[in-house]
Amino acid sequence: MAIKIGFYGAAQNVTGSCYLLQAKGRNILIDCGIYQEHDLKERNWADFPISPEAIDAVVLTHAHLDHCGRVPRLVAQGYNGPVYCSSATADIAQIVMLDCAKINEEDAEFKRKRHEKEGRKGPFPEQPLYTQTDAEAVKPFITPWAFDKPLKIAPGISLEFIYVAHILGAAFVRFTIEDEGKTRTIVFSGDVGRCDMPILKDPSPIGAADYIVCESTYGDRFHGNQADIPEELSEIVNDAVKRGGNIIIPSFAIERTQELIYFLATLLRDDKIPHLRTLIDSPMAVKVSDVFNRHLDLFDEQTTALMRKARLPGLTMVRSISDSKSINHIKGTAIIIAGSGMCTGGRIKHHLAHNIEDPSNTVLFVGYQAEGTLGREILDGEKNVRILGEQFTVRARVAKLEGFSAHADQRELIHWLKTASGTPKTLFVTHGEKNAAFAFADAVGKQLGWHTEVPAYEDSFTLE
Ligand SMILES: [Zn+2]
């Protein structure tokens, strides 16, 4: 029986991670994420590659929306098997899916009202992709599992979650498949984190891997130095204070928010920035902070000690929409952190609409902005952008903290690939824009001499 891998997302694009592994008569879905690129969003509403009832297991590498965000839809459409993931991912993914449902409901309601007012129908359904009830329904299927401990999910098929940094709970997954006297190991990288970053430990070595599916978000780039972050951040904050404007930071509560708070607290303690109001406008931020406290074992020791100390005075968690709206009336410089991280939905859109035309304000990016997202348009210097159905002129300062990335760059990815214990038969390069993915495949070919493939959407491969 042959082993097959099908690529149904994050194939020559970044979001919507979804791979189908077929072995020994079983169908296993690795990640089931949401598409965030504007042109690909319609795929969120499309059918799954195979009928949800025919899927035997779902395995999540981590809790980012573009990796777990479509699971509630999968369950709503009839999937009723286990959703395996690390225990921190189990905690965060449930918060993320619920938050996504809530934001989807808010956005759909907003869109419906706007369209009603304008007497038109939008390109996307004025209904949420799924509801909070759908997200709640996933809970009984979530099956947390420890790191570094093999889990047999079917006869002859086992998997391991292995630490990969990136975000709390993130893992790469190694499948070991025994068939007709042969053993095959297949590694799915998920998203690979960086070395020497604050908060999380470094990614673990790959070890055995006959095949590797590897992300390439920054496969054609080299990051700025993370040592520069405090200096750059204090310049941005002090500049905003001088101009009397707000700092709007699009960030998902689980992405860079924790690091950001850590850096702001450190800068304040060292007297590098003044005391400012900082608001995290996310319905899920509070819950995520609790999860961080419950998984302190995943942080490096230095950070655990620092995190206990690093309290940021003036930090407010905003939960309700009415509290969110009242942020608009704050006088003086405030730091407003809200999702989604790529400005594709959620409360950040309202804050951008309110702040982006004022040259005293700053929009600060701390995470990856996929092609075709509002975040990318702003970051690329578009002067006119469409937010919540209206045209806005970007007059605010637009800044980016490059060193903040949660993704390894080309050098770091290759460094990580070198930790494989041999030469894999094929490296499948995914989760990158076309240019990044092909450039990365090329670099791996040249530097490591490996055979690479850059699968397109719906491509599938039979493994030896
Ligand atoms: Zn991720």
Tab-separated table of C-alpha atoms and ligand atoms in Angstrom:
chain	number	residue	atom	x	y	z
A	1	MET	CA	0.000	0.000	0.000
A	2	ALA	CA	1.396	3.287	-1.045
A	3	ILE	CA	1.597	6.355	1.134
A	4	LYS	CA	0.197	9.547	-0.369
A	5	ILE	CA	0.381	13.228	0.601
A	6	GLY	CA	-2.048	15.774	-0.849
A	7	PHE	CA	-1.568	19.510	-0.491
A	8	TYR	CA	-4.852	21.333	0.078
A	9	GLY	CA	-3.649	24.628	1.517
A	10	ALA	CA	-0.482	26.616	2.131
A	11	ALA	CA	0.635	25.337	-1.291
A	12	GLN	CA	2.433	28.179	-3.087
A	13	ASN	CA	0.677	30.513	-0.681
A	14	VAL	CA	0.997	31.073	3.073
A	15	THR	CA	-2.306	30.457	4.819
A	16	GLY	CA	-4.956	27.728	4.878
A	17	SER	CA	-2.550	24.940	5.910
A	18	CYS	CA	-4.130	21.569	5.180
A	19	TYR	CA	-2.396	18.362	4.106
A	20	LEU	CA	-3.941	14.953	3.620
A	21	LEU	CA	-1.788	11.950	4.500
A	22	GLN	CA	-3.159	8.635	3.252
A	23	ALA	CA	-1.594	5.450	4.522
A	24	LYS	CA	-2.791	1.948	5.367
A	25	GLY	CA	-6.328	2.843	4.369
A	26	ARG	CA	-6.440	5.789	6.764
A	27	ASN	CA	-7.049	9.443	5.946
A	28	ILE	CA	-5.205	11.840	8.235
A	29	LEU	CA	-5.539	15.601	7.956
A	30	ILE	CA	-2.539	17.610	9.115
A	31	ASP	CA	-3.771	21.087	10.051
A	32	CYS	CA	-7.061	22.537	8.899
A	33	GLY	CA	-6.497	26.261	8.708
A	34	ILE	CA	-8.253	29.342	7.498
A	35	TYR	CA	-7.238	31.202	4.340
A	36	GLN	CA	-6.416	34.835	5.024
A	37	GLU	CA	-5.257	36.025	1.594
A	38	HIS	CA	-8.115	38.045	0.136
A	39	ASP	CA	-8.155	36.247	-3.220
A	40	LEU	CA	-8.223	32.818	-1.568
A	41	LYS	CA	-10.770	33.509	1.155
A	42	GLU	CA	-13.564	31.880	-0.806
A	43	ARG	CA	-11.809	28.537	-0.288
A	44	ASN	CA	-12.833	28.781	3.377
A	45	TRP	CA	-16.383	28.130	2.264
A	46	ALA	CA	-15.450	25.402	-0.235
A	47	ASP	CA	-15.771	21.660	0.329
A	48	PHE	CA	-12.981	19.805	2.121
A	49	PRO	CA	-10.685	17.650	-0.038
A	50	ILE	CA	-12.536	14.533	1.060
A	51	SER	CA	-15.777	14.077	2.890
A	52	PRO	CA	-15.262	14.961	6.596
A	53	GLU	CA	-16.805	11.621	7.569
A	54	ALA	CA	-14.061	9.780	5.669
A	55	ILE	CA	-11.291	11.440	7.700
A	56	ASP	CA	-9.910	9.239	10.493
A	57	ALA	CA	-7.787	11.752	12.401
A	58	VAL	CA	-6.903	15.441	12.464
A	59	VAL	CA	-3.473	16.498	13.717
A	60	LEU	CA	-2.720	20.130	14.572
A	61	THR	CA	0.821	21.497	14.582
A	62	HIS	CA	-0.169	24.680	16.453
A	63	ALA	CA	-2.987	27.018	17.337
A	64	HIS	CA	-2.609	29.760	14.729
A	65	LEU	CA	-5.825	30.402	12.814
A	66	ASP	CA	-4.278	29.490	9.482
A	67	HIS	CA	-3.519	26.047	10.940
A	68	CYS	CA	-6.561	25.236	13.105
A	69	GLY	CA	-9.238	27.748	12.084
A	70	ARG	CA	-11.393	25.505	9.906
A	71	VAL	CA	-11.717	22.639	12.391
A	72	PRO	CA	-15.139	23.846	13.671
A	73	ARG	CA	-16.391	23.831	10.087
A	74	LEU	CA	-14.999	20.323	9.576
A	75	VAL	CA	-16.833	19.134	12.692
A	76	ALA	CA	-20.015	20.970	11.692
A	77	GLN	CA	-19.861	19.085	8.393
A	78	GLY	CA	-19.646	15.669	9.987
A	79	TYR	CA	-16.102	14.988	11.220
A	80	ASN	CA	-16.266	13.198	14.545
A	81	GLY	CA	-12.811	11.751	15.154
A	82	PRO	CA	-9.918	12.856	17.342
A	83	VAL	CA	-8.143	16.204	16.924
A	84	TYR	CA	-4.625	15.452	18.167
A	85	CYS	CA	-2.356	18.273	19.329
A	86	SER	CA	-0.002	19.253	22.142
A	87	SER	CA	-1.683	20.170	25.391
A	88	ALA	CA	-0.829	23.894	25.157
A	89	THR	CA	-2.155	23.881	21.573
A	90	ALA	CA	-5.340	22.213	22.837
A	91	ASP	CA	-5.826	25.066	25.316
A	92	ILE	CA	-5.013	27.840	22.868
A	93	ALA	CA	-6.740	26.370	19.804
A	94	GLN	CA	-10.057	26.224	21.612
A	95	ILE	CA	-9.731	29.879	22.619
A	96	VAL	CA	-8.664	30.797	19.078
A	97	MET	CA	-11.542	28.947	17.413
A	98	LEU	CA	-14.083	30.491	19.784
A	99	ASP	CA	-12.593	33.936	19.251
A	100	CYS	CA	-12.646	33.397	15.492
A	101	ALA	CA	-16.317	32.426	15.674
A	102	LYS	CA	-17.141	35.455	17.806
A	103	ILE	CA	-15.229	37.824	15.519
A	104	ASN	CA	-16.847	36.166	12.482
A	105	GLU	CA	-20.271	36.718	13.980
A	106	GLU	CA	-19.437	40.369	14.793
A	107	ASP	CA	-17.986	40.954	11.315
A	108	ALA	CA	-20.909	39.257	9.565
A	109	GLU	CA	-23.388	41.315	11.562
A	110	PHE	CA	-21.471	44.508	10.776
A	111	LYS	CA	-21.308	43.593	7.106
A	112	ARG	CA	-24.968	42.707	6.970
A	113	LYS	CA	-25.956	46.056	8.497
A	114	ARG	CA	-23.631	47.990	6.209
A	115	HIS	CA	-24.905	46.234	3.108
A	116	GLU	CA	-28.476	46.804	4.245
A	117	LYS	CA	-27.743	50.508	4.576
A	118	GLU	CA	-26.070	50.618	1.160
A	119	GLY	CA	-28.717	48.397	-0.399
A	120	ARG	CA	-26.227	45.914	-1.832
A	121	LYS	CA	-24.887	42.399	-1.437
A	122	GLY	CA	-21.198	41.835	-0.700
A	123	PRO	CA	-18.833	39.364	-2.320
A	124	PHE	CA	-18.742	37.221	0.816
A	125	PRO	CA	-21.636	35.643	2.649
A	126	GLU	CA	-23.009	37.888	5.313
A	127	GLN	CA	-22.928	34.931	7.612
A	128	PRO	CA	-20.076	33.730	9.789
A	129	LEU	CA	-17.903	30.878	8.538
A	130	TYR	CA	-19.029	29.170	11.736
A	131	THR	CA	-20.669	30.152	14.980
A	132	GLN	CA	-19.575	30.025	18.611
A	133	THR	CA	-21.802	26.973	18.984
A	134	ASP	CA	-19.862	25.260	16.178
A	135	ALA	CA	-16.584	26.152	17.897
A	136	GLU	CA	-17.835	24.779	21.241
A	137	ALA	CA	-18.776	21.545	19.482
A	138	VAL	CA	-15.095	20.806	18.733
A	139	LYS	CA	-14.213	20.448	22.407
A	140	PRO	CA	-15.049	16.744	22.916
A	141	PHE	CA	-12.810	15.791	19.956
A	142	ILE	CA	-9.688	17.637	21.113
A	143	THR	CA	-7.166	15.036	22.210
A	144	PRO	CA	-4.061	16.569	23.819
A	145	TRP	CA	-0.834	14.602	23.799
A	146	ALA	CA	2.601	15.161	25.345
A	147	PHE	CA	5.711	16.274	23.482
A	148	ASP	CA	8.305	13.629	22.481
A	149	LYS	CA	6.082	10.673	23.277
A	150	PRO	CA	4.990	8.366	20.447
A	151	LEU	CA	1.236	8.038	20.023
A	152	LYS	CA	-0.181	5.140	18.036
A	153	ILE	CA	-3.149	6.487	16.099
A	154	ALA	CA	-3.847	3.387	13.978
A	155	PRO	CA	-2.233	-0.013	13.414
A	156	GLY	CA	1.234	0.708	12.004
A	157	ILE	CA	0.832	4.507	12.237
A	158	SER	CA	2.229	6.552	15.088
A	159	LEU	CA	3.114	10.189	15.553
A	160	GLU	CA	5.201	12.392	17.822
A	161	PHE	CA	4.849	16.079	18.652
A	162	ILE	CA	8.283	17.676	18.820
A	163	TYR	CA	9.094	21.153	20.069
A	164	VAL	CA	9.548	23.733	17.276
A	165	ALA	CA	9.325	27.122	19.137
A	166	HIS	CA	7.251	29.537	16.923
A	167	ILE	CA	4.397	30.050	19.429
A	168	LEU	CA	3.419	28.437	22.698
A	169	GLY	CA	2.485	24.786	22.139
A	170	ALA	CA	3.746	24.664	18.545
A	171	ALA	CA	5.162	21.350	17.367
A	172	PHE	CA	6.542	19.705	14.317
A	173	VAL	CA	5.023	16.288	13.813
A	174	ARG	CA	6.814	13.100	12.836
A	175	PHE	CA	4.714	10.226	11.510
A	176	THR	CA	6.206	6.748	11.590
A	177	ILE	CA	4.450	4.358	9.245
A	178	GLU	CA	5.211	0.651	9.171
A	179	ASP	CA	4.022	-1.123	6.090
A	180	GLU	CA	4.992	-4.417	4.420
A	181	GLY	CA	8.161	-4.625	6.499
A	182	LYS	CA	9.234	-1.068	5.645
A	183	THR	CA	9.308	1.892	8.013
A	184	ARG	CA	8.797	5.404	6.697
A	185	THR	CA	9.132	8.646	8.642
A	186	ILE	CA	7.389	11.804	7.453
A	187	VAL	CA	7.937	15.146	9.156
A	188	PHE	CA	5.513	18.076	8.959
A	189	SER	CA	7.310	21.192	10.140
A	190	GLY	CA	4.271	23.251	11.044
A	191	ASP	CA	5.717	26.731	11.484
A	192	VAL	CA	9.363	26.813	12.491
A	193	GLY	CA	10.341	29.290	15.196
A	194	ARG	CA	13.621	31.037	15.660
A	195	CYS	CA	16.684	30.470	17.747
A	196	ASP	CA	17.727	32.721	20.612
A	197	MET	CA	14.368	34.475	20.871
A	198	PRO	CA	12.976	35.776	24.121
A	199	ILE	CA	10.303	33.670	25.816
A	200	LEU	CA	10.459	30.374	23.876
A	201	LYS	CA	13.234	27.792	23.770
A	202	ASP	CA	15.015	26.938	20.498
A	203	PRO	CA	13.444	24.401	18.057
A	204	SER	CA	14.394	20.745	18.663
A	205	PRO	CA	16.437	18.774	16.114
A	206	ILE	CA	14.491	16.938	13.385
A	207	GLY	CA	16.101	13.503	13.689
A	208	ALA	CA	14.736	10.731	11.444
A	209	ALA	CA	12.895	11.955	8.346
A	210	ASP	CA	12.454	10.140	5.025
A	211	TYR	CA	10.262	12.994	3.834
A	212	ILE	CA	9.903	16.530	5.153
A	213	VAL	CA	7.128	19.026	4.525
A	214	CYS	CA	8.624	22.375	5.477
A	215	GLU	CA	7.246	25.910	5.696
A	216	SER	CA	8.943	28.745	3.802
A	217	THR	CA	7.218	31.930	4.996
A	218	TYR	CA	10.554	33.759	5.079
A	219	GLY	CA	12.313	31.304	2.760
A	220	ASP	CA	13.749	34.117	0.654
A	221	ARG	CA	14.607	36.507	3.486
A	222	PHE	CA	16.973	37.230	6.318
A	223	HIS	CA	15.597	38.805	9.469
A	224	GLY	CA	16.815	41.871	11.237
A	225	ASN	CA	18.615	41.315	14.468
A	226	GLN	CA	16.366	40.710	17.462
A	227	ALA	CA	18.946	42.501	19.594
A	228	ASP	CA	17.784	45.705	17.872
A	229	ILE	CA	14.171	45.324	19.026
A	230	PRO	CA	14.371	47.346	22.272
A	231	GLU	CA	16.046	50.271	20.551
A	232	GLU	CA	13.668	50.271	17.568
A	233	LEU	CA	10.624	49.888	19.781
A	234	SER	CA	11.625	52.731	22.081
A	235	GLU	CA	12.247	54.998	19.065
A	236	ILE	CA	8.764	54.222	17.714
A	237	VAL	CA	7.069	54.715	21.093
A	238	ASN	CA	8.891	57.961	21.920
A	239	ASP	CA	8.251	59.338	18.446
A	240	ALA	CA	4.519	58.654	18.840
A	241	VAL	CA	4.512	60.325	22.262
A	242	LYS	CA	6.244	63.376	20.797
A	243	ARG	CA	3.600	63.627	18.091
A	244	GLY	CA	0.802	62.986	20.570
A	245	GLY	CA	-0.651	60.106	18.564
A	246	ASN	CA	-1.681	56.527	19.246
A	247	ILE	CA	0.205	53.389	18.360
A	248	ILE	CA	-2.005	50.780	16.711
A	249	ILE	CA	-0.513	47.303	16.705
A	250	PRO	CA	-2.255	44.587	14.686
A	251	SER	CA	-1.433	41.406	16.527
A	252	PHE	CA	-3.177	38.265	17.456
A	253	ALA	CA	-3.203	37.777	21.212
A	254	ILE	CA	-1.084	34.647	20.971
A	255	GLU	CA	1.428	35.868	18.464
A	256	ARG	CA	3.800	38.562	19.465
A	257	THR	CA	1.641	40.174	22.105
A	258	GLN	CA	3.345	38.406	24.988
A	259	GLU	CA	6.803	39.373	23.734
A	260	LEU	CA	5.656	42.901	23.061
A	261	ILE	CA	4.411	43.317	26.637
A	262	TYR	CA	7.676	41.864	27.853
A	263	PHE	CA	9.708	44.399	25.837
A	264	LEU	CA	7.462	47.326	26.800
A	265	ALA	CA	7.734	46.389	30.480
A	266	THR	CA	11.520	46.143	30.184
A	267	LEU	CA	11.773	49.520	28.406
A	268	LEU	CA	9.564	51.147	31.035
A	269	ARG	CA	11.607	49.630	33.859
A	270	ASP	CA	14.822	50.902	32.244
A	271	ASP	CA	13.282	54.365	31.884
A	272	LYS	CA	13.527	54.249	28.072
A	273	ILE	CA	9.843	54.997	27.471
A	274	PRO	CA	7.225	56.895	29.503
A	275	HIS	CA	4.325	55.239	31.244
A	276	LEU	CA	1.509	54.816	28.693
A	277	ARG	CA	-1.914	53.287	28.569
A	278	THR	CA	-1.709	49.954	26.808
A	279	LEU	CA	-4.880	48.237	25.734
A	280	ILE	CA	-5.208	44.733	24.454
A	281	ASP	CA	-8.488	44.761	22.609
A	282	SER	CA	-9.205	41.113	22.180
A	283	PRO	CA	-11.991	39.034	23.609
A	284	MET	CA	-9.526	36.204	24.151
A	285	ALA	CA	-6.439	37.966	25.484
A	286	VAL	CA	-7.210	37.303	29.132
A	287	LYS	CA	-7.777	33.621	28.529
A	288	VAL	CA	-4.524	33.337	26.594
A	289	SER	CA	-2.541	34.915	29.422
A	290	ASP	CA	-3.934	32.230	31.729
A	291	VAL	CA	-2.785	29.551	29.303
A	292	PHE	CA	0.736	31.013	29.311
A	293	ASN	CA	0.827	30.753	33.084
A	294	ARG	CA	-0.262	27.125	32.908
A	295	HIS	CA	2.526	26.093	30.510
A	296	LEU	CA	5.575	27.736	32.028
A	297	ASP	CA	7.568	24.549	31.311
A	298	LEU	CA	7.660	25.507	27.622
A	299	PHE	CA	9.495	28.774	28.247
A	300	ASP	CA	13.178	29.234	28.755
A	301	GLU	CA	14.182	29.642	32.398
A	302	GLN	CA	15.390	33.187	32.089
A	303	THR	CA	12.033	34.226	30.695
A	304	THR	CA	9.997	32.410	33.310
A	305	ALA	CA	11.777	34.477	35.940
A	306	LEU	CA	11.424	37.679	33.923
A	307	MET	CA	7.783	37.069	33.072
A	308	ARG	CA	6.898	36.803	36.727
A	309	LYS	CA	8.527	40.181	37.243
A	310	ALA	CA	7.563	41.824	33.950
A	311	ARG	CA	4.288	43.434	34.853
A	312	LEU	CA	3.245	46.330	32.693
A	313	PRO	CA	1.410	48.986	34.684
A	314	GLY	CA	-1.408	50.630	32.753
A	315	LEU	CA	-2.195	47.454	30.816
A	316	THR	CA	-5.902	46.933	30.240
A	317	MET	CA	-7.624	43.975	28.665
A	318	VAL	CA	-10.666	45.028	26.697
A	319	ARG	CA	-13.399	42.466	26.362
A	320	SER	CA	-16.708	43.901	25.233
A	321	ILE	CA	-17.461	45.758	21.995
A	322	SER	CA	-18.726	48.799	23.913
A	323	ASP	CA	-15.437	48.996	25.873
A	324	SER	CA	-13.643	48.593	22.556
A	325	LYS	CA	-15.519	51.552	21.100
A	326	SER	CA	-14.763	53.726	24.135
A	327	ILE	CA	-11.026	53.425	23.305
A	328	ASN	CA	-11.746	56.010	20.595
A	329	HIS	CA	-12.219	58.659	23.263
A	330	ILE	CA	-8.895	58.229	25.048
A	331	LYS	CA	-6.781	61.390	25.072
A	332	GLY	CA	-3.000	61.297	24.713
A	333	THR	CA	-0.857	58.456	23.443
A	334	ALA	CA	-2.221	54.963	23.925
A	335	ILE	CA	-0.889	51.687	22.649
A	336	ILE	CA	-3.729	49.636	21.197
A	337	ILE	CA	-3.105	45.995	20.390
A	338	ALA	CA	-5.889	44.187	18.535
A	339	GLY	CA	-6.436	41.295	16.144
A	340	SER	CA	-6.451	40.028	13.599
A	341	GLY	CA	-2.719	40.189	13.080
A	342	MET	CA	-3.029	40.682	9.300
A	343	CYS	CA	-5.958	43.140	9.627
A	344	THR	CA	-8.248	40.768	7.735
A	345	GLY	CA	-11.050	41.016	10.294
A	346	GLY	CA	-11.830	41.737	13.895
A	347	ARG	CA	-11.529	44.838	16.013
A	348	ILE	CA	-8.239	46.072	14.532
A	349	LYS	CA	-10.212	47.220	11.482
A	350	HIS	CA	-12.257	49.611	13.586
A	351	HIS	CA	-9.126	51.006	15.251
A	352	LEU	CA	-7.412	51.443	11.891
A	353	ALA	CA	-10.459	53.201	10.470
A	354	HIS	CA	-10.382	55.545	13.423
A	355	ASN	CA	-6.652	56.259	13.469
A	356	ILE	CA	-5.061	55.708	10.069
A	357	GLU	CA	-5.842	59.137	8.566
A	358	ASP	CA	-4.197	61.085	11.402
A	359	PRO	CA	-0.471	61.711	10.758
A	360	SER	CA	0.281	61.821	14.488
A	361	ASN	CA	-0.636	58.130	14.838
A	362	THR	CA	1.532	55.094	14.168
A	363	VAL	CA	0.576	51.694	12.783
A	364	LEU	CA	3.167	49.217	13.991
A	365	PHE	CA	3.456	45.744	12.449
A	366	VAL	CA	5.051	42.994	14.500
A	367	GLY	CA	4.082	39.925	12.504
A	368	TYR	CA	3.925	38.451	9.036
A	369	GLN	CA	1.507	40.114	6.597
A	370	ALA	CA	0.382	37.782	3.823
A	371	GLU	CA	-0.047	38.974	0.257
A	372	GLY	CA	-3.541	40.280	-0.417
A	373	THR	CA	-4.290	41.266	3.167
A	374	LEU	CA	-5.090	44.777	4.374
A	375	GLY	CA	-2.018	44.611	6.616
A	376	ARG	CA	0.219	43.928	3.622
A	377	GLU	CA	-1.297	46.822	1.651
A	378	ILE	CA	-0.593	49.251	4.487
A	379	LEU	CA	2.887	47.853	5.060
A	380	ASP	CA	3.684	48.057	1.336
A	381	GLY	CA	2.894	51.770	1.440
A	382	GLU	CA	-0.514	51.871	-0.267
A	383	LYS	CA	-1.866	55.369	0.224
A	384	ASN	CA	-5.537	54.528	-0.267
A	385	VAL	CA	-6.990	51.515	1.476
A	386	ARG	CA	-10.461	50.109	1.936
A	387	ILE	CA	-11.450	49.434	5.538
A	388	LEU	CA	-14.920	48.276	6.547
A	389	GLY	CA	-16.247	49.192	3.127
A	390	GLU	CA	-14.928	52.755	3.066
A	391	GLN	CA	-11.907	54.404	1.478
A	392	PHE	CA	-9.225	55.793	3.780
A	393	THR	CA	-6.036	57.721	3.104
A	394	VAL	CA	-3.054	56.389	5.014
A	395	ARG	CA	-1.465	59.334	6.790
A	396	ALA	CA	-0.278	57.610	9.955
A	397	ARG	CA	3.335	56.543	10.268
A	398	VAL	CA	3.725	52.903	9.243
A	399	ALA	CA	6.477	50.981	11.035
A	400	LYS	CA	7.604	47.398	11.341
A	401	LEU	CA	9.674	45.559	13.915
A	402	GLU	CA	11.415	43.050	11.671
A	403	GLY	CA	13.261	41.229	14.462
A	404	PHE	CA	9.959	40.208	16.017
A	405	SER	CA	9.115	37.464	13.546
A	406	ALA	CA	7.927	34.133	14.927
A	407	HIS	CA	9.202	32.411	11.779
A	408	ALA	CA	12.708	31.265	11.038
A	409	ASP	CA	14.303	33.047	8.073
A	410	GLN	CA	16.150	31.265	5.253
A	411	ARG	CA	19.336	30.812	7.241
A	412	GLU	CA	17.494	29.571	10.337
A	413	LEU	CA	15.301	27.191	8.314
A	414	ILE	CA	18.334	25.637	6.632
A	415	HIS	CA	20.079	25.426	9.998
A	416	TRP	CA	17.045	23.509	11.295
A	417	LEU	CA	16.863	21.210	8.228
A	418	LYS	CA	20.485	20.253	8.824
A	419	THR	CA	19.392	18.641	12.106
A	420	ALA	CA	17.717	15.834	10.112
A	421	SER	CA	19.663	12.643	10.693
A	422	GLY	CA	20.047	11.868	6.981
A	423	THR	CA	19.130	13.129	3.547
A	424	PRO	CA	15.360	12.954	3.053
A	425	LYS	CA	14.088	11.505	-0.234
A	426	THR	CA	12.098	14.701	-0.836
A	427	LEU	CA	11.645	18.035	0.856
A	428	PHE	CA	8.204	19.466	0.103
A	429	VAL	CA	8.305	23.239	0.406
A	430	THR	CA	4.996	24.773	1.492
A	431	HIS	CA	3.562	27.722	3.443
A	432	GLY	CA	5.272	30.475	1.489
A	433	GLU	CA	4.378	32.824	-1.309
A	434	LYS	CA	5.515	31.494	-4.686
A	435	ASN	CA	8.727	33.541	-4.722
A	436	ALA	CA	9.675	32.607	-1.176
A	437	ALA	CA	8.875	28.917	-1.657
A	438	PHE	CA	10.832	28.522	-4.910
A	439	ALA	CA	13.754	30.593	-3.630
A	440	PHE	CA	13.904	28.423	-0.534
A	441	ALA	CA	13.722	25.181	-2.543
A	442	ASP	CA	16.543	26.526	-4.674
A	443	ALA	CA	18.671	27.431	-1.647
A	444	VAL	CA	18.153	23.988	-0.109
A	445	GLY	CA	19.068	22.346	-3.410
A	446	LYS	CA	22.264	24.365	-3.649
A	447	GLN	CA	23.351	24.247	-0.012
A	448	LEU	CA	22.227	20.758	1.022
A	449	GLY	CA	21.887	18.999	-2.341
A	450	TRP	CA	18.405	17.718	-1.422
A	451	HIS	CA	15.641	16.882	-3.854
A	452	THR	CA	12.828	19.402	-3.437
A	453	GLU	CA	9.266	19.868	-4.653
A	454	VAL	CA	7.094	22.968	-4.370
A	455	PRO	CA	3.590	21.512	-4.545
A	456	ALA	CA	0.736	23.541	-6.008
A	457	TYR	CA	-2.804	23.546	-4.608
A	458	GLU	CA	-4.357	20.050	-4.802
A	459	ASP	CA	-1.125	18.396	-5.960
A	460	SER	CA	-0.568	14.974	-4.505
A	461	PHE	CA	2.486	12.739	-4.338
A	462	THR	CA	2.959	9.025	-3.828
A	463	LEU	CA	5.821	8.295	-1.449
A	464	GLU	CA	8.202	5.401	-1.990
B	1	ZN	ZN	1.942	29.885	12.825
